[in-house]
Amino acid sequence: MSTMTNKCDGRKVSKVRRSSSSVEEDSGESNIGGEGHLKKGPWTSAEDAILVDYVKKNGEGNWNAVQRHSGLARCGKSCRLRWANHLRPDLRKGAFTEEEERRIIELHAKMGNKWARMAAELPGRTDNEIKNYWNTRIKRMQRAGLPIYPPDVCLRVMHGNQESVNVGTLRDEANQHDDLSQTDTLDIPELDFKLVKVCPGLSYGPSICDIPESSMVEMSSDSSHGYNHMFPVMPPSKRLRESDMQYGYLDSCISDTVPIFEQYGDYTCDKISDHTQLSSPCDPILNTSDQFHGDDTYGSHATLNGNTSSSVPLPGAMKLELPSLQYFETQHGIWGTPASPLPSLESVDTMIQSPPAKPSPSDPVSPERSGLLEAIIYQPKQLQVANNNSLQATPNDCVRKEVKISTMKSKPECDEQGGPYFPLDQSAASVATNYTSISMCLVDAPQSVETIQDHNIKQELGTQYPAYVSGKKENWNQIDFTRPDALLDLGWYGSGIDCDDYDGDRFLFKDAFSPFLGQDPDG
DNA sequence: AAGGGTGACAACCGCACGAAC
DNA sequence: GGTTCGTGCGGTTGTCACCCT
């Protein structure tokens, strides 16, 4: 039992949660009437009957009048929710079907956390139901270190977007203004870095999922679609029901249609998991940045978004824990073919729970402290530094870079406010961009990537490259991945660079990651 | 078998926003 | 321009079922 402020009646009320169904025995006098004592908690069948009767007579809407006219001791909002989520005659109860699940995933990939809109696409399902399903799924995937979006959905969405992009109307279904064509103007998401919050509470636990979702939201210019599009990897629970799941993509899904980064990312994670001696999955990226020789790459789409975004050349994220294209068991029949099992979840757990590297007292937002997100986002700046032949980042560099980032003219994500929103790419950009300024200064990572990546990763990377990583070498170096639109030029959406040049791109991708892998790009 | 831990789910709250008045 | 209402969504919490010890 907990005491909460009841916004409906503005008083503290005792909150007793019960089963979701109506509480028969609780249909006493306290539920009805008593305008000053609005009831909370589970609905009784009597209340349901009253509400249903009222709606039948008066129709939906004007919910605050329900209490006044029906004597129901519920605030209008509660009535609306009860009706919408439980009493509506067209509700479809029961578990989501596979088709519905797939549809939800697709819709989410397209529109993000637009639960109501998603519900509109799924007759009989409520936004709350979908939201709960999705959140549960996210948690499950995070725990398992699996991608939020299956590759086929990513591809479908990307293809769908591609067409829009090509016509300059990368437009969300419901968004009628703004589009990525504007983003293509090379504007960078406009972010108010004053609002970027450092999360001192971020504990060392180098995974995106460790970062409070609220922090993600705060970091994002549009909180409505922040973390869900990330590519978080949650420390697997010690006891994971999905432990018996199969991971089919590793063998079957790694194809030219599957972004290599997910594969690599998960693979990396898995390998790291196998090497539990690693103190931190995050550290390597921090020190290997100077091994990169790219331009202002990374960030943006490249970072935190599920399959697609993580597929972007974001070696850091990849190196860290971005999960691969693995699916939990219920998805097998849909997307994956069972294949290589993951390393034990315990090993992953060990990795994640391993003691942090020495945090720098002067660096409260060090990736070492704040985890994967910072590390991932930090990567672009490291690359900038590297690109500037400043393999030895200095505090001055930090200041300089921060100023640069802070003064970037950027374009906000266009969701309701502005236009298209693509979960597979946008939020990552926001978060990445937002965090760049605070994470870029964290350059003193002591470990080298080789220490954790091991040759296995090299092999993996050396043999497979993302088909969408296209373009010429110089293009690669010229891409500014801190810009949400950068990847459009990379063929991220199939636009810009000719996608037919995939084969030619492999060397590019390899080159980009060779330093990170301790390989000779030309070797 | 019992108790504790955990995950999945349901339901609600708080806040923000827009439309209507 | 202010208020009311409805809506959307993130976040939180309670309940239940399952699993493990």
XYZ file of C-alpha atoms (C1' of nucleotides) in Angstrom:
565
model
C 0.000 0.000 0.000
C 1.321 3.345 -0.829
C 0.260 6.860 -0.375
C 0.151 8.974 -3.410
C -1.167 12.277 -4.364
C -4.385 11.950 -6.111
C -4.441 14.464 -8.800
C -8.071 13.908 -9.376
C -9.163 14.992 -5.970
C -5.970 16.644 -4.952
C -5.657 14.757 -1.761
C -3.484 12.077 -0.434
C -5.273 8.875 -0.679
C -4.545 5.404 0.266
C -3.781 3.383 -2.731
C -4.479 -0.239 -2.700
C -3.723 -2.119 -5.810
C -5.591 -5.172 -6.637
C -6.171 -7.280 -9.549
C -6.826 -5.595 -12.789
C -10.314 -6.870 -12.884
C -13.096 -5.251 -11.091
C -13.256 -5.771 -7.427
C -16.624 -7.197 -6.714
C -16.513 -6.872 -2.980
C -15.416 -3.319 -3.187
C -18.493 -1.972 -4.766
C -19.692 -0.426 -1.610
C -21.042 2.987 -1.017
C -17.618 4.536 -1.110
C -17.374 3.953 -4.793
C -20.350 5.838 -5.847
C -21.310 9.344 -5.175
C -19.301 11.319 -2.705
C -18.165 13.950 -5.080
C -15.452 14.980 -2.733
C -14.013 11.520 -2.341
C -12.953 10.241 -5.645
C -12.020 6.658 -5.518
C -8.837 5.217 -6.800
C -7.592 1.780 -7.296
C -9.236 -1.110 -8.996
C -12.578 -0.675 -10.502
C -15.469 -2.637 -9.239
C -17.979 -4.291 -11.440
C -20.551 -1.877 -10.164
C -18.435 1.015 -11.222
C -17.868 -0.584 -14.545
C -21.570 -1.014 -14.986
C -22.197 2.565 -14.137
C -19.588 3.758 -16.524
C -20.723 1.503 -19.308
C -24.253 2.596 -18.820
C -23.270 6.181 -18.857
C -21.300 5.849 -22.010
C -24.077 3.994 -23.693
C -26.411 6.784 -22.910
C -24.143 9.712 -23.411
C -21.375 8.480 -25.530
C -17.702 8.958 -24.992
C -16.187 12.229 -24.093
C -16.691 14.825 -21.472
C -15.461 12.404 -18.942
C -15.460 14.798 -16.109
C -19.189 14.903 -16.460
C -19.405 11.238 -15.706
C -18.789 11.751 -12.084
C -21.205 14.598 -11.888
C -23.960 12.893 -13.764
C -23.559 9.303 -12.869
C -22.456 9.618 -9.300
C -19.432 7.549 -10.027
C -16.729 8.440 -7.571
C -14.058 8.494 -10.197
C -12.360 11.365 -11.820
C -12.942 11.890 -15.454
C -9.541 10.749 -16.371
C -9.948 7.541 -14.542
C -13.241 6.983 -16.267
C -11.720 7.615 -19.623
C -8.886 5.261 -19.008
C -11.146 2.594 -17.655
C -13.348 2.851 -20.646
C -10.580 3.050 -23.129
C -8.545 0.262 -21.708
C -11.110 -2.106 -20.385
C -14.702 -1.350 -21.080
C -14.700 -0.462 -24.703
C -16.703 -3.077 -26.512
C -14.235 -3.334 -29.331
C -11.322 -4.199 -27.166
C -9.413 -7.225 -28.082
C -8.229 -9.044 -25.054
C -5.619 -11.634 -24.723
C -2.027 -11.896 -25.618
C -0.714 -10.313 -28.716
C -0.521 -12.574 -31.651
C 2.675 -12.966 -33.509
C 1.334 -10.825 -36.235
C 0.385 -8.173 -33.777
C 3.767 -8.322 -32.176
C 5.416 -7.979 -35.475
C 3.172 -5.148 -36.342
C 3.955 -3.380 -33.138
C 7.614 -3.668 -33.770
C 7.244 -2.374 -37.238
C 5.097 0.465 -36.120
C 7.451 1.355 -33.387
C 10.292 1.322 -35.797
C 8.365 3.717 -37.909
C 6.814 6.032 -35.427
C 8.485 5.506 -32.126
C 6.601 5.780 -28.900
C 3.431 6.855 -30.517
C 1.334 4.416 -28.681
C -1.959 5.897 -29.605
C -1.098 5.883 -33.239
C 0.170 2.419 -32.966
C -3.022 1.410 -31.265
C -4.918 2.899 -34.131
C -3.097 0.497 -36.373
C -4.004 -2.396 -34.179
C -7.737 -2.631 -33.827
C -8.863 -3.687 -30.431
C -5.610 -2.879 -28.799
C -5.030 0.044 -26.548
C -2.116 2.324 -26.445
C -1.451 1.341 -22.896
C -1.490 -2.266 -23.800
C 0.941 -1.699 -26.573
C 3.105 0.430 -24.408
C 3.259 -2.187 -21.737
C 4.027 -4.799 -24.248
C 6.751 -2.736 -25.748
C 8.295 -1.769 -22.471
C 8.288 -5.331 -21.403
C 9.840 -6.315 -24.638
C 12.454 -3.646 -24.339
C 13.390 -4.818 -20.934
C 13.576 -8.322 -22.129
C 15.696 -7.444 -25.072
C 17.902 -5.242 -23.014
C 18.496 -7.913 -20.527
C 19.346 -10.350 -23.171
C 21.397 -7.838 -25.037
C 19.310 -8.281 -28.076
C 18.322 -5.786 -30.675
C 15.084 -4.060 -30.296
C 14.266 -4.284 -33.916
C 14.703 -7.379 -35.955
C 16.703 -6.932 -39.099
C 13.863 -7.448 -41.458
C 11.900 -4.745 -39.768
C 14.854 -2.472 -39.954
C 15.256 -3.157 -43.560
C 11.635 -2.683 -44.245
C 11.559 0.559 -42.429
C 14.731 1.709 -44.021
C 13.496 0.825 -47.415
C 10.317 2.584 -46.695
C 12.218 5.563 -45.523
C 14.547 5.416 -48.379
C 11.839 6.138 -50.781
C 10.775 9.065 -48.771
C 14.257 10.295 -48.418
C 14.816 10.097 -52.074
C 11.995 12.434 -52.591
C 12.946 14.548 -49.698
C 9.977 13.578 -47.696
C 11.258 11.302 -45.092
C 8.056 11.730 -43.351
C 6.461 10.038 -40.564
C 3.044 8.856 -41.330
C 1.350 11.387 -39.232
C 3.793 14.167 -39.405
C 2.853 16.657 -41.964
C 5.525 19.210 -41.649
C 9.200 19.203 -41.772
C 11.015 16.352 -43.171
C 14.432 15.027 -43.586
C 14.804 16.913 -46.719
C 15.346 19.740 -44.404
C 17.696 17.692 -42.474
C 19.433 17.071 -45.672
C 20.257 20.672 -45.681
C 22.980 19.562 -43.387
C 21.529 21.236 -40.436
C 22.410 19.595 -37.271
C 19.781 18.877 -34.741
C 19.332 21.905 -32.718
C 19.935 20.999 -29.204
C 19.995 23.049 -26.188
C 23.072 21.906 -24.468
C 22.128 23.831 -21.450
C 19.545 21.225 -20.973
C 21.902 18.417 -21.277
C 22.227 16.971 -17.910
C 25.098 15.168 -16.589
C 23.955 12.227 -14.676
C 26.206 11.905 -11.731
C 24.156 9.063 -10.582
C 25.164 7.071 -13.515
C 26.984 4.287 -12.042
C 29.655 2.421 -13.656
C 27.852 -0.177 -15.499
C 28.807 0.362 -18.986
C 25.729 -0.244 -20.845
C 23.200 2.031 -22.177
C 20.554 0.388 -20.241
C 22.259 1.281 -17.106
C 21.614 4.820 -17.781
C 18.344 5.814 -16.301
C 15.779 6.105 -18.930
C 14.842 9.408 -17.553
C 18.306 10.546 -18.244
C 17.956 9.445 -21.758
C 14.808 11.367 -21.987
C 16.390 14.375 -20.549
C 19.121 14.155 -23.009
C 16.794 13.941 -25.855
C 15.229 16.949 -27.313
C 12.070 15.007 -27.593
C 11.508 12.912 -24.643
C 8.698 11.064 -26.174
C 11.001 8.854 -28.063
C 14.179 8.610 -26.311
C 15.471 5.494 -24.897
C 13.292 3.080 -26.594
C 15.130 3.509 -29.736
C 18.374 3.068 -28.128
C 20.246 0.002 -28.409
C 20.638 -0.700 -24.848
C 22.116 -3.667 -23.297
C 20.894 -4.316 -19.902
C 22.803 -6.393 -17.551
C 21.186 -9.699 -17.830
C 19.415 -10.799 -14.843
C 20.985 -13.526 -12.934
C 18.108 -15.644 -13.748
C 16.925 -15.192 -17.196
C 13.978 -16.968 -18.549
C 15.230 -16.322 -21.977
C 18.299 -18.182 -21.111
C 17.156 -21.045 -23.147
C 16.421 -18.894 -26.069
C 18.148 -19.479 -29.241
C 19.961 -16.953 -31.226
C 19.457 -17.621 -34.766
C 20.786 -14.636 -36.439
C 24.364 -15.270 -35.795
C 24.506 -17.942 -38.315
C 21.573 -17.342 -40.424
C 20.949 -13.696 -40.286
C 24.380 -12.386 -40.837
C 23.991 -11.506 -44.350
C 24.402 -8.611 -46.583
C 21.053 -7.478 -45.434
C 21.947 -7.392 -41.840
C 23.913 -4.519 -40.527
C 27.240 -5.752 -39.549
C 27.410 -3.654 -36.514
C 24.704 -5.434 -34.791
C 26.292 -8.632 -35.601
C 29.600 -7.415 -34.629
C 28.289 -5.599 -31.675
C 26.620 -8.582 -30.247
C 29.353 -10.768 -31.192
C 31.705 -8.466 -29.533
C 29.605 -8.372 -26.510
C 29.422 -12.054 -26.490
C 33.072 -12.402 -26.821
C 33.606 -9.937 -24.143
C 31.256 -11.835 -22.077
C 33.317 -14.824 -22.628
C 36.280 -12.930 -21.426
C 35.051 -11.968 -18.113
C 38.393 -10.840 -17.024
C 37.671 -7.627 -18.678
C 37.088 -4.989 -16.198
C 34.954 -2.960 -18.396
C 33.425 -3.375 -21.744
C 33.461 0.298 -22.014
C 36.959 1.148 -21.451
C 38.420 -0.072 -24.642
C 36.560 2.314 -26.708
C 37.858 5.158 -24.771
C 41.362 4.477 -25.531
C 41.092 3.295 -28.954
C 39.662 6.423 -30.229
C 43.029 7.689 -31.013
C 43.462 4.754 -33.190
C 40.793 5.889 -35.413
C 41.500 8.039 -38.268
C 38.250 9.368 -39.247
C 36.638 12.645 -39.442
C 33.846 13.829 -37.346
C 32.371 10.497 -37.579
C 30.045 8.655 -35.399
C 27.270 9.686 -33.267
C 24.000 10.489 -34.727
C 22.396 7.502 -36.217
C 25.379 5.542 -35.556
C 24.938 5.239 -31.957
C 22.163 3.976 -29.992
C 19.442 2.861 -32.060
C 18.717 -0.576 -32.506
C 19.786 -2.391 -35.502
C 19.961 0.373 -37.888
C 21.667 2.919 -35.903
C 24.031 0.660 -34.326
C 24.900 -0.411 -37.747
C 26.352 2.883 -38.425
C 30.032 3.098 -38.248
C 30.230 3.345 -34.588
C 33.031 1.186 -33.617
C 32.868 2.377 -30.140
C 29.361 1.393 -29.591
C 29.941 -1.728 -31.458
C 32.873 -2.535 -29.389
C 31.002 -1.937 -26.322
C 27.847 -3.802 -25.976
C 25.585 -3.129 -28.768
C 23.726 -6.304 -29.075
C 23.533 -8.278 -32.152
C 20.637 -9.394 -34.111
C 19.414 -11.886 -31.731
C 15.933 -12.543 -30.834
C 14.176 -13.813 -27.920
C 12.448 -17.027 -28.231
C 9.067 -15.814 -29.191
C 10.540 -14.303 -32.244
C 12.171 -17.291 -33.584
C 9.417 -18.243 -35.792
C 9.240 -14.794 -37.056
C 12.651 -13.525 -37.693
C 15.318 -15.824 -36.798
C 16.650 -19.199 -37.258
C 18.040 -20.768 -34.208
C 21.712 -20.949 -34.290
C 24.616 -20.182 -32.123
C 23.776 -19.819 -28.533
C 25.056 -16.883 -26.708
C 27.619 -17.167 -24.081
C 26.225 -17.709 -20.737
C 24.294 -14.862 -19.397
C 26.245 -15.192 -16.279
C 29.315 -14.288 -18.139
C 27.675 -11.251 -19.498
C 26.515 -10.422 -16.111
C 29.961 -10.750 -14.777
C 31.206 -8.449 -17.389
C 28.716 -5.821 -16.649
C 29.014 -6.070 -12.973
C 32.714 -6.052 -12.984
C 34.253 -3.321 -10.915
C 34.680 -0.063 -12.641
C 37.918 1.271 -13.774
C 39.191 4.037 -11.692
C 36.880 6.885 -12.170
C 38.391 10.190 -12.616
C 37.285 12.436 -9.829
C 37.548 15.369 -12.055
C 35.549 13.711 -14.665
C 32.180 12.935 -13.317
C 30.802 12.091 -16.659
C 33.592 10.013 -17.781
C 32.508 7.106 -19.829
C 34.113 5.060 -17.244
C 31.573 6.273 -14.896
C 28.571 6.923 -16.882
C 28.710 3.852 -18.959
C 28.175 2.872 -22.477
C 26.204 5.790 -23.631
C 28.857 8.267 -22.879
C 31.399 5.991 -24.307
C 29.470 5.601 -27.445
C 28.847 9.215 -27.827
C 32.252 10.008 -26.746
C 33.594 8.118 -29.615
C 32.803 10.677 -32.259
C 34.781 13.298 -30.543
C 37.636 11.023 -30.109
C 37.492 10.447 -33.734
C 37.524 14.106 -34.288
C 40.552 14.393 -32.204
C 42.141 11.580 -34.046
C 41.253 13.135 -37.283
C 42.882 16.282 -36.227
C 46.033 14.367 -35.709
C 45.627 14.993 -32.089
C 46.107 11.541 -30.896
C 46.789 12.911 -27.517
C 43.694 14.554 -26.329
C 44.203 17.285 -23.848
C 41.923 19.258 -21.662
C 42.291 22.052 -24.083
C 41.062 19.808 -26.728
C 38.097 19.131 -24.663
C 37.292 22.725 -24.276
C 37.768 23.387 -27.883
C 35.647 20.530 -28.950
C 32.954 21.333 -26.577
C 32.739 24.810 -27.840
C 32.512 23.499 -31.284
C 29.767 21.134 -30.492
C 27.913 23.569 -28.396
C 27.789 25.999 -31.189
C 26.589 23.582 -33.713
C 23.529 24.646 -35.428
C 21.297 21.735 -35.353
C 17.906 20.720 -36.291
C 15.565 19.271 -33.802
C 14.037 15.979 -34.261
C 10.876 16.329 -36.055
C 8.212 14.485 -34.409
C 5.010 16.060 -33.606
C 6.757 19.298 -33.465
C 8.675 19.132 -36.553
C 8.190 16.326 -38.884
C 9.435 12.908 -39.482
C 10.670 10.859 -36.762
C 12.362 7.622 -37.250
C 13.157 5.739 -34.168
C 15.764 3.834 -35.980
C 17.834 6.847 -36.361
C 16.661 9.920 -34.652
C 16.826 9.536 -31.008
C 20.249 8.193 -31.184
C 21.289 11.309 -32.902
C 19.745 13.386 -30.261
C 21.307 11.604 -27.442
C 24.585 11.363 -29.148
C 24.665 14.948 -30.003
C 23.534 15.991 -26.629
C 26.104 14.005 -24.931
C 28.945 14.779 -27.103
C 29.801 17.921 -25.353
C 30.043 16.322 -22.011
C 31.557 13.109 -22.977
C 34.060 14.257 -25.450
C 36.487 15.308 -22.858
C 36.848 11.925 -21.485
C 39.862 10.745 -23.182
C 41.899 9.100 -20.610
C 40.903 5.579 -21.052
C 43.692 3.295 -20.168
C 42.763 0.201 -21.980
C 43.224 -0.687 -25.506
C 40.592 -2.210 -27.526
C 42.704 -5.103 -28.444
C 42.689 -6.235 -24.928
C 39.131 -7.142 -25.155
C 38.249 -7.530 -28.699
C 40.481 -10.410 -29.320
C 41.100 -11.877 -32.635
C 37.679 -13.321 -32.840
C 36.247 -9.990 -33.388
C 38.753 -9.215 -35.981
C 37.760 -12.254 -37.800
C 34.175 -11.379 -37.552
C 34.708 -7.923 -38.722
C 37.096 -8.889 -41.341
C 34.703 -11.129 -43.035
C 31.503 -9.244 -42.960
C 30.662 -5.742 -43.713
C 27.443 -3.902 -43.672
C 25.928 -3.670 -47.021
C 24.734 -0.220 -46.355
C 28.144 1.034 -45.562
C 28.659 2.289 -48.966
C 30.537 5.038 -50.535
C 34.085 5.775 -51.127
C 36.819 5.963 -48.672
C 37.021 9.644 -48.835
C 33.351 9.865 -48.298
C 33.721 7.935 -45.212
C 36.218 10.315 -43.847
C 34.115 13.216 -44.790
C 31.039 12.078 -43.102
C 30.091 13.800 -39.978
C 28.200 11.287 -38.024
C 27.346 13.751 -35.416
C 24.843 14.939 -37.880
C 21.650 13.070 -38.161
C 21.625 13.427 -41.849
C 25.108 12.238 -42.342
C 24.117 8.709 -42.827
C 21.773 9.593 -45.524
C 24.806 10.299 -47.524
C 26.199 7.009 -46.547
C 23.362 5.192 -48.015
C 21.962 4.860 -44.599
C 18.632 5.126 -46.126
C 19.829 4.085 -49.412
C 20.205 7.577 -50.631
C 23.250 9.547 -51.354
C 25.881 7.103 -52.159
C 25.056 4.538 -54.654
C 23.998 1.485 -52.837
C 25.224 -0.657 -55.599
C 28.671 0.018 -54.458
C 28.502 -2.223 -51.518
C 31.360 -4.376 -52.471
C 33.500 -1.397 -52.874
C 32.511 -0.250 -49.501
C 33.734 -3.171 -47.656
C 37.242 -2.006 -47.718
C 36.045 1.252 -46.441
C 34.350 -0.224 -43.531
C 37.235 -2.384 -42.843
C 39.592 0.490 -43.025
C 37.558 2.435 -40.638
C 37.639 -0.272 -38.113
C 40.990 -1.697 -38.663
C 42.723 0.644 -36.284
C 40.169 -0.158 -33.758
C 40.802 -3.770 -34.276
C 44.459 -3.342 -34.239
C 44.613 -4.162 -37.845
C 46.375 -2.514 -40.569
C 43.755 -0.926 -42.732
C 45.749 -1.822 -45.701
C 46.707 -5.145 -44.422
C 6.998 -27.775 0.350
C 7.996 -23.110 1.741
C 9.948 -18.824 1.172
C 12.251 -15.428 -1.431
C 13.475 -13.381 -5.777
C 12.238 -12.013 -10.179
C 9.706 -11.061 -14.462
C 5.496 -9.952 -16.842
C 1.599 -7.566 -16.772
C -2.045 -4.302 -15.404
C -3.261 -0.084 -13.801
C -2.596 4.305 -12.308
C -0.250 8.899 -11.737
C 1.951 13.088 -13.194
C 2.933 16.040 -16.611
C 2.569 18.264 -20.970
C 0.093 19.687 -24.776
C -3.611 21.102 -27.824
C -8.370 22.184 -28.757
C -12.545 24.152 -27.456
C -14.953 27.437 -24.953
C -5.892 35.279 -22.646
C -7.430 32.076 -19.253
C -9.820 27.904 -18.135
C -11.497 23.413 -18.942
C -11.310 19.177 -21.041
C -9.390 15.468 -23.514
C -5.436 13.133 -24.955
C -0.795 11.180 -25.113
C 3.024 9.348 -22.936
C 6.710 8.345 -19.546
C 7.135 6.598 -15.275
C 5.777 4.070 -11.272
C 3.690 0.620 -8.491
C 0.996 -3.455 -7.249
C -0.281 -8.149 -8.303
C 0.413 -12.536 -9.909
C 2.961 -16.388 -11.553
C 7.013 -18.672 -12.005
C 11.582 -20.175 -10.748
C 15.229 -21.153 -7.645
C 17.177 -22.383 -3.338
